[in-house]
Amino acid sequence: RAESILLDMKRIQKRSGYATALPNSQSYTNAILAWAKSRVQNSPKKAHEMLLQFLDSYENGELPSGSEPELYAFNGVISAWARAGKPEKAEEVLWRANEVRTKCTSLVADVFTYNSVIHAYLREPDESYGLKKILEIVDYMNGNCNEQAAIRPDCFTYHCVLRAWDR
């Protein structure tokens, strides 16, 4: 339903030319979160596709002035992939958020974002692969937390590392 509302907003804007009818970052984020929280089959994929549409609209200048991608949208898609047991897809979204961050004034991934991916890898059936990926992400966090203070590893981060080693 949320997706059809976004499409309606785009159609109205094209027909009328009213900039206020354009979907903005909140419109996209709400539609993405609706898919991300859904229990419908393929909902993580739909949320991810909608996030990519949102990013395309942002990068093509099709959003109203001042609209930028929101961390909630990325976190929602990451959580959806994690619940679906797809940590690689969750990680893909994490690195995309990190890439988009350099183009935005307000998007800042935080320790919660990184921890969500780390926690997803705890459920990886190949335990050595899961540990390897967790350590790579934690190394990135440690190596970049001076310039991105919000990604400084916390107790939960290290709790996940210990659980991964204990498996």
XYZ file of C-alpha atoms in Angstrom:
167
model
C 0.000 0.000 0.000
C 2.791 2.448 0.894
C 4.479 1.762 -2.427
C 1.319 2.570 -4.389
C 1.003 5.877 -2.522
C 4.529 6.810 -3.599
C 3.652 5.989 -7.202
C 0.498 8.107 -6.927
C 2.562 11.018 -5.588
C 4.929 10.746 -8.570
C 2.015 10.643 -11.047
C 0.342 13.669 -9.450
C 3.593 15.613 -9.539
C 4.198 14.777 -13.215
C 0.657 15.771 -14.168
C 0.416 18.921 -12.100
C 4.025 20.054 -11.864
C 3.553 20.794 -8.162
C 6.848 20.254 -6.378
C 4.962 19.685 -3.132
C 3.508 16.492 -4.608
C 6.971 14.976 -4.959
C 7.776 12.147 -2.598
C 10.365 13.363 -0.101
C 12.780 11.528 2.164
C 10.071 10.884 4.765
C 7.715 9.467 2.121
C 10.357 7.058 0.862
C 11.541 6.137 4.355
C 7.999 5.317 5.505
C 7.356 3.165 2.428
C 10.707 1.383 2.883
C 9.979 0.727 6.555
C 6.539 -0.638 5.702
C 8.182 -3.231 3.460
C 11.062 -3.832 5.869
C 8.695 -4.623 8.740
C 6.353 -6.732 6.647
C 6.307 -10.497 7.061
C 5.295 -10.972 3.421
C 7.603 -13.192 1.401
C 10.293 -11.167 -0.423
C 9.635 -8.090 1.715
C 13.385 -7.541 2.381
C 13.960 -7.554 -1.382
C 11.098 -5.091 -1.940
C 12.425 -2.802 0.813
C 15.905 -2.965 -0.728
C 14.566 -2.189 -4.211
C 12.648 0.770 -2.838
C 15.793 2.017 -1.069
C 17.654 1.858 -4.387
C 14.821 3.826 -6.076
C 15.074 6.391 -3.286
C 18.836 6.698 -3.785
C 18.416 7.038 -7.556
C 15.858 9.809 -7.033
C 18.240 11.531 -4.619
C 21.268 11.239 -6.897
C 19.242 12.426 -9.931
C 17.976 15.496 -8.055
C 14.353 14.318 -8.181
C 13.620 14.929 -4.491
C 12.449 18.241 -3.057
C 15.215 20.568 -1.941
C 16.728 19.520 1.366
C 15.546 15.903 1.135
C 18.312 13.411 1.771
C 18.376 9.683 2.451
C 17.607 8.872 6.075
C 19.479 6.415 8.254
C 16.142 4.862 9.296
C 15.652 3.665 5.718
C 19.050 1.953 5.623
C 18.619 0.478 9.108
C 15.197 -0.857 8.181
C 16.522 -2.679 5.129
C 19.526 -3.991 7.075
C 17.190 -5.357 9.778
C 14.917 -6.946 7.177
C 17.833 -8.768 5.540
C 19.172 -9.808 8.943
C 15.782 -11.292 9.924
C 15.729 -13.142 6.596
C 19.116 -14.698 7.373
C 20.941 -12.786 4.619
C 23.874 -11.053 6.341
C 25.677 -10.448 3.031
C 22.728 -8.390 1.784
C 22.610 -6.502 5.092
C 26.315 -5.761 4.713
C 25.769 -4.587 1.133
C 23.283 -2.004 2.433
C 25.727 -0.943 5.170
C 28.485 -0.171 2.653
C 26.016 1.600 0.386
C 25.004 3.819 3.334
C 28.657 4.527 3.973
C 29.113 5.510 0.320
C 26.012 7.739 0.225
C 27.055 9.392 3.511
C 29.852 11.217 1.664
C 27.255 12.960 -0.543
C 24.897 14.017 2.257
C 24.951 16.603 4.987
C 22.895 14.673 7.537
C 23.315 10.934 6.869
C 25.614 9.389 9.442
C 25.683 5.637 9.949
C 26.073 4.805 13.620
C 27.177 1.940 15.832
C 23.619 0.532 15.744
C 23.836 0.239 11.952
C 27.145 -1.614 12.094
C 26.078 -3.758 15.055
C 22.969 -4.872 13.175
C 25.147 -6.330 10.427
C 27.589 -7.830 12.929
C 24.701 -9.470 14.779
C 23.339 -10.844 11.483
C 26.659 -12.583 10.883
C 26.315 -14.324 14.254
C 23.601 -16.427 12.627
C 25.802 -17.335 9.651
C 25.832 -21.148 9.342
C 29.506 -21.103 8.299
C 30.872 -20.002 11.667
C 34.425 -19.277 10.489
C 33.090 -17.125 7.642
C 30.766 -15.301 10.055
C 33.662 -14.622 12.444
C 35.845 -13.399 9.571
C 33.157 -10.950 8.407
C 32.488 -9.735 11.967
C 36.192 -9.058 12.523
C 36.449 -7.208 9.189
C 33.575 -4.912 10.143
C 34.935 -4.304 13.654
C 38.373 -3.543 12.176
C 36.723 -1.007 9.859
C 34.876 0.558 12.798
C 38.066 0.814 14.852
C 40.023 2.201 11.921
C 37.479 4.888 11.092
C 35.920 5.870 14.430
C 38.210 8.899 14.842
C 36.674 10.520 11.758
C 33.218 8.943 12.298
C 32.725 8.997 16.058
C 29.243 7.474 15.794
C 30.676 4.122 14.642
C 32.986 3.617 17.624
C 32.500 -0.007 18.750
C 30.539 -0.403 21.978
C 29.926 -3.201 24.487
C 27.398 -4.866 22.203
C 29.927 -4.891 19.367
C 32.461 -6.710 21.494
C 29.808 -8.982 22.980
C 29.076 -10.147 19.417
C 32.777 -10.713 18.755
C 33.045 -12.845 21.886
C 29.949 -14.836 20.924
C 31.383 -15.409 17.432
C 34.659 -16.694 18.888
C 32.743 -18.921 21.291
C 30.730 -20.668 18.563
